[in-house]
Amino acid sequence: MKKQILSAIVVSFMCSFFVFVICVCAQPQEQIVKIIVTPDHPDWVYRTGEKVKFTVTAYHFGNPVDGLKVRCVVRPEKMKPLKEETLTLKKGTIQIDGGTMGKPGFLRCWAYVEIDGKEYDGCGTAAFEPLSIKPTTEMPDDFVQFWDNAKAD
């Protein structure tokens, strides 16, 4: 009986310690420089053809950075850039005309800055009619048979 109680205490302690380590180690690392990119709709959702404006804000030690050069790249997700320009922050922020998309998908704005020889980046996304996005490929005719055979194996 004493062994079972001792085992339960040890297991309980180890589980508590494991949870503590996970919680402490899972915290994101704080960056000296933060680049925040946000679209102008609070829910980030747009209709196709609707224009999006991205706001880029750069913080260094928690303070907005003035006069810093920012390279901005706007492109559909995983595609070639539609727009690339370098702008200067005024009071730590700039606005970028991201344009629009003619079909459902995601438009991303990447912002890059260099401070003390190190490059930092941030990304914001606008979703154009995300519930209407269609698959880019079609399911092969023999897929169901293939999947059923794989499950059976």
mmCIF file of C-alpha atoms in Angstrom:
data_model
loop_
_atom_site.group_PDB
_atom_site.id
_atom_site.type_symbol
_atom_site.label_atom_id
_atom_site.label_comp_id
_atom_site.label_asym_id
_atom_site.label_seq_id
_atom_site.Cartn_x
_atom_site.Cartn_y
_atom_site.Cartn_z
ATOM 1 C CA MET A 1 0.000 0.000 0.000
ATOM 2 C CA LYS A 2 2.825 2.420 0.888
ATOM 3 C CA LYS A 3 4.551 1.623 -2.421
ATOM 4 C CA GLN A 4 1.398 2.503 -4.366
ATOM 5 C CA ILE A 5 1.018 5.818 -2.536
ATOM 6 C CA LEU A 6 4.695 6.637 -3.047
ATOM 7 C CA SER A 7 4.418 5.735 -6.752
ATOM 8 C CA ALA A 8 1.332 7.931 -7.107
ATOM 9 C CA ILE A 9 3.147 10.848 -5.455
ATOM 10 C CA VAL A 10 6.205 10.419 -7.698
ATOM 11 C CA VAL A 11 4.074 10.168 -10.837
ATOM 12 C CA SER A 12 2.041 13.204 -9.773
ATOM 13 C CA PHE A 13 5.215 15.207 -9.113
ATOM 14 C CA MET A 14 6.730 14.202 -12.456
ATOM 15 C CA CYS A 15 3.553 15.151 -14.349
ATOM 16 C CA SER A 16 3.416 18.521 -12.580
ATOM 17 C CA PHE A 17 7.086 19.150 -13.350
ATOM 18 C CA PHE A 18 6.565 18.161 -17.004
ATOM 19 C CA VAL A 19 3.599 20.554 -17.356
ATOM 20 C CA PHE A 20 5.647 23.332 -15.702
ATOM 21 C CA VAL A 21 8.582 22.800 -18.111
ATOM 22 C CA ILE A 22 6.253 22.751 -21.132
ATOM 23 C CA CYS A 23 4.559 25.994 -20.052
ATOM 24 C CA VAL A 24 7.834 27.801 -19.389
ATOM 25 C CA CYS A 25 9.594 26.600 -22.542
ATOM 26 C CA ALA A 26 6.573 27.129 -24.796
ATOM 27 C CA GLN A 27 6.621 30.894 -24.362
ATOM 28 C CA PRO A 28 7.543 32.744 -27.557
ATOM 29 C CA GLN A 29 10.902 34.439 -27.556
ATOM 30 C CA GLU A 30 10.643 38.204 -27.214
ATOM 31 C CA GLN A 31 12.215 40.091 -30.119
ATOM 32 C CA ILE A 32 14.069 43.389 -29.776
ATOM 33 C CA VAL A 33 12.506 44.505 -33.059
ATOM 34 C CA LYS A 34 8.883 43.797 -33.950
ATOM 35 C CA ILE A 35 7.391 44.377 -37.379
ATOM 36 C CA ILE A 36 3.598 44.297 -37.335
ATOM 37 C CA VAL A 37 1.652 44.229 -40.609
ATOM 38 C CA THR A 38 -2.135 44.524 -40.511
ATOM 39 C CA PRO A 39 -4.797 44.949 -43.198
ATOM 40 C CA ASP A 40 -7.429 47.668 -42.800
ATOM 41 C CA HIS A 41 -10.354 45.280 -42.130
ATOM 42 C CA PRO A 42 -10.431 44.046 -38.529
ATOM 43 C CA ASP A 43 -11.518 40.544 -39.618
ATOM 44 C CA TRP A 44 -8.980 40.513 -42.515
ATOM 45 C CA VAL A 45 -11.719 39.367 -44.941
ATOM 46 C CA TYR A 46 -12.409 41.143 -48.266
ATOM 47 C CA ARG A 47 -14.631 40.706 -51.306
ATOM 48 C CA THR A 48 -12.866 40.085 -54.602
ATOM 49 C CA GLY A 49 -12.193 43.417 -56.288
ATOM 50 C CA GLU A 50 -12.144 45.268 -52.969
ATOM 51 C CA LYS A 51 -8.918 47.165 -52.234
ATOM 52 C CA VAL A 52 -6.811 46.460 -49.179
ATOM 53 C CA LYS A 53 -4.455 48.793 -47.360
ATOM 54 C CA PHE A 54 -1.791 47.341 -45.104
ATOM 55 C CA THR A 55 -0.346 49.241 -42.160
ATOM 56 C CA VAL A 56 3.256 48.451 -41.241
ATOM 57 C CA THR A 57 4.538 49.424 -37.814
ATOM 58 C CA ALA A 58 8.086 48.852 -36.567
ATOM 59 C CA TYR A 59 9.011 48.789 -32.895
ATOM 60 C CA HIS A 60 12.532 48.780 -31.453
ATOM 61 C CA PHE A 61 12.631 48.038 -27.716
ATOM 62 C CA GLY A 62 8.851 48.647 -27.681
ATOM 63 C CA ASN A 63 9.056 52.119 -29.231
ATOM 64 C CA PRO A 64 7.931 53.071 -32.759
ATOM 65 C CA VAL A 65 10.931 53.689 -35.038
ATOM 66 C CA ASP A 66 10.988 56.878 -37.100
ATOM 67 C CA GLY A 67 12.866 57.309 -40.397
ATOM 68 C CA LEU A 68 13.609 53.623 -40.930
ATOM 69 C CA LYS A 69 13.570 52.212 -44.483
ATOM 70 C CA VAL A 70 11.079 49.371 -44.991
ATOM 71 C CA ARG A 71 11.071 47.065 -48.009
ATOM 72 C CA CYS A 72 7.509 45.936 -48.675
ATOM 73 C CA VAL A 73 6.510 43.030 -50.909
ATOM 74 C CA VAL A 74 2.849 42.341 -51.754
ATOM 75 C CA ARG A 75 1.995 39.026 -53.388
ATOM 76 C CA PRO A 76 -0.630 36.321 -53.497
ATOM 77 C CA GLU A 77 0.305 33.438 -51.226
ATOM 78 C CA LYS A 78 3.308 31.478 -52.608
ATOM 79 C CA MET A 79 3.270 33.462 -55.884
ATOM 80 C CA LYS A 80 5.454 36.100 -57.543
ATOM 81 C CA PRO A 81 5.281 39.643 -56.131
ATOM 82 C CA LEU A 82 2.667 42.005 -57.517
ATOM 83 C CA LYS A 83 4.320 45.001 -55.907
ATOM 84 C CA GLU A 84 7.661 45.718 -54.261
ATOM 85 C CA GLU A 85 8.717 49.077 -52.886
ATOM 86 C CA THR A 86 10.901 50.658 -50.237
ATOM 87 C CA LEU A 87 9.324 53.307 -48.033
ATOM 88 C CA THR A 88 10.381 55.332 -44.990
ATOM 89 C CA LEU A 89 8.576 55.035 -41.670
ATOM 90 C CA LYS A 90 7.040 58.207 -40.284
ATOM 91 C CA LYS A 91 6.414 58.026 -36.543
ATOM 92 C CA GLY A 92 6.999 54.288 -36.781
ATOM 93 C CA THR A 93 4.312 53.499 -39.335
ATOM 94 C CA ILE A 94 3.432 53.515 -43.033
ATOM 95 C CA GLN A 95 0.445 52.508 -45.125
ATOM 96 C CA ILE A 96 0.763 50.392 -48.253
ATOM 97 C CA ASP A 97 -1.799 50.093 -51.013
ATOM 98 C CA GLY A 98 -1.998 46.313 -51.391
ATOM 99 C CA GLY A 99 -4.328 46.396 -54.371
ATOM 100 C CA THR A 100 -6.907 43.646 -54.757
ATOM 101 C CA MET A 101 -7.504 40.133 -56.037
ATOM 102 C CA GLY A 102 -9.906 39.180 -58.814
ATOM 103 C CA LYS A 103 -10.513 35.684 -57.460
ATOM 104 C CA PRO A 104 -10.691 34.112 -53.996
ATOM 105 C CA GLY A 105 -7.349 33.648 -52.247
ATOM 106 C CA PHE A 106 -4.873 35.185 -49.826
ATOM 107 C CA LEU A 107 -2.836 38.334 -50.404
ATOM 108 C CA ARG A 108 0.220 38.769 -48.199
ATOM 109 C CA CYS A 109 2.238 41.852 -47.398
ATOM 110 C CA TRP A 110 5.774 41.186 -46.184
ATOM 111 C CA ALA A 111 7.772 44.003 -44.583
ATOM 112 C CA TYR A 112 11.548 43.846 -44.075
ATOM 113 C CA VAL A 113 13.736 46.212 -42.064
ATOM 114 C CA GLU A 114 17.390 46.164 -41.123
ATOM 115 C CA ILE A 115 18.554 47.352 -37.716
ATOM 116 C CA ASP A 116 22.130 47.003 -36.469
ATOM 117 C CA GLY A 117 23.009 44.735 -39.400
ATOM 118 C CA LYS A 118 20.210 42.250 -38.736
ATOM 119 C CA GLU A 119 17.098 41.858 -40.907
ATOM 120 C CA TYR A 120 13.686 41.578 -39.298
ATOM 121 C CA ASP A 121 10.398 40.852 -41.028
ATOM 122 C CA GLY A 122 6.681 40.788 -40.476
ATOM 123 C CA CYS A 123 3.740 39.597 -42.542
ATOM 124 C CA GLY A 124 0.066 40.429 -42.757
ATOM 125 C CA THR A 125 -2.591 38.607 -44.759
ATOM 126 C CA ALA A 126 -5.855 39.633 -46.384
ATOM 127 C CA ALA A 127 -8.316 36.860 -47.227
ATOM 128 C CA PHE A 128 -10.391 37.440 -50.353
ATOM 129 C CA GLU A 129 -13.615 35.426 -50.112
ATOM 130 C CA PRO A 130 -11.827 32.586 -48.307
ATOM 131 C CA LEU A 131 -14.910 30.364 -48.173
ATOM 132 C CA SER A 132 -15.031 30.358 -51.985
ATOM 133 C CA ILE A 133 -11.475 29.080 -52.522
ATOM 134 C CA LYS A 134 -11.501 26.014 -54.757
ATOM 135 C CA PRO A 135 -8.886 23.227 -54.839
ATOM 136 C CA THR A 136 -6.118 23.792 -57.372
ATOM 137 C CA THR A 137 -6.103 20.161 -58.486
ATOM 138 C CA GLU A 138 -8.760 17.535 -59.040
ATOM 139 C CA MET A 139 -8.955 14.258 -57.165
ATOM 140 C CA PRO A 140 -7.741 11.385 -59.372
ATOM 141 C CA ASP A 141 -10.452 8.946 -60.501
ATOM 142 C CA ASP A 142 -8.784 6.022 -58.716
ATOM 143 C CA PHE A 143 -8.127 7.847 -55.427
ATOM 144 C CA VAL A 144 -11.012 6.303 -53.447
ATOM 145 C CA GLN A 145 -9.920 2.797 -54.422
ATOM 146 C CA PHE A 146 -6.286 3.662 -53.588
ATOM 147 C CA TRP A 147 -7.298 5.066 -50.183
ATOM 148 C CA ASP A 148 -9.526 2.096 -49.344
ATOM 149 C CA ASN A 149 -6.641 -0.292 -50.204
ATOM 150 C CA ALA A 150 -4.231 1.750 -48.077
ATOM 151 C CA LYS A 151 -6.613 1.615 -45.099
ATOM 152 C CA ALA A 152 -7.088 -2.137 -45.547
ATOM 153 C CA ASP A 153 -3.305 -2.716 -45.530
#
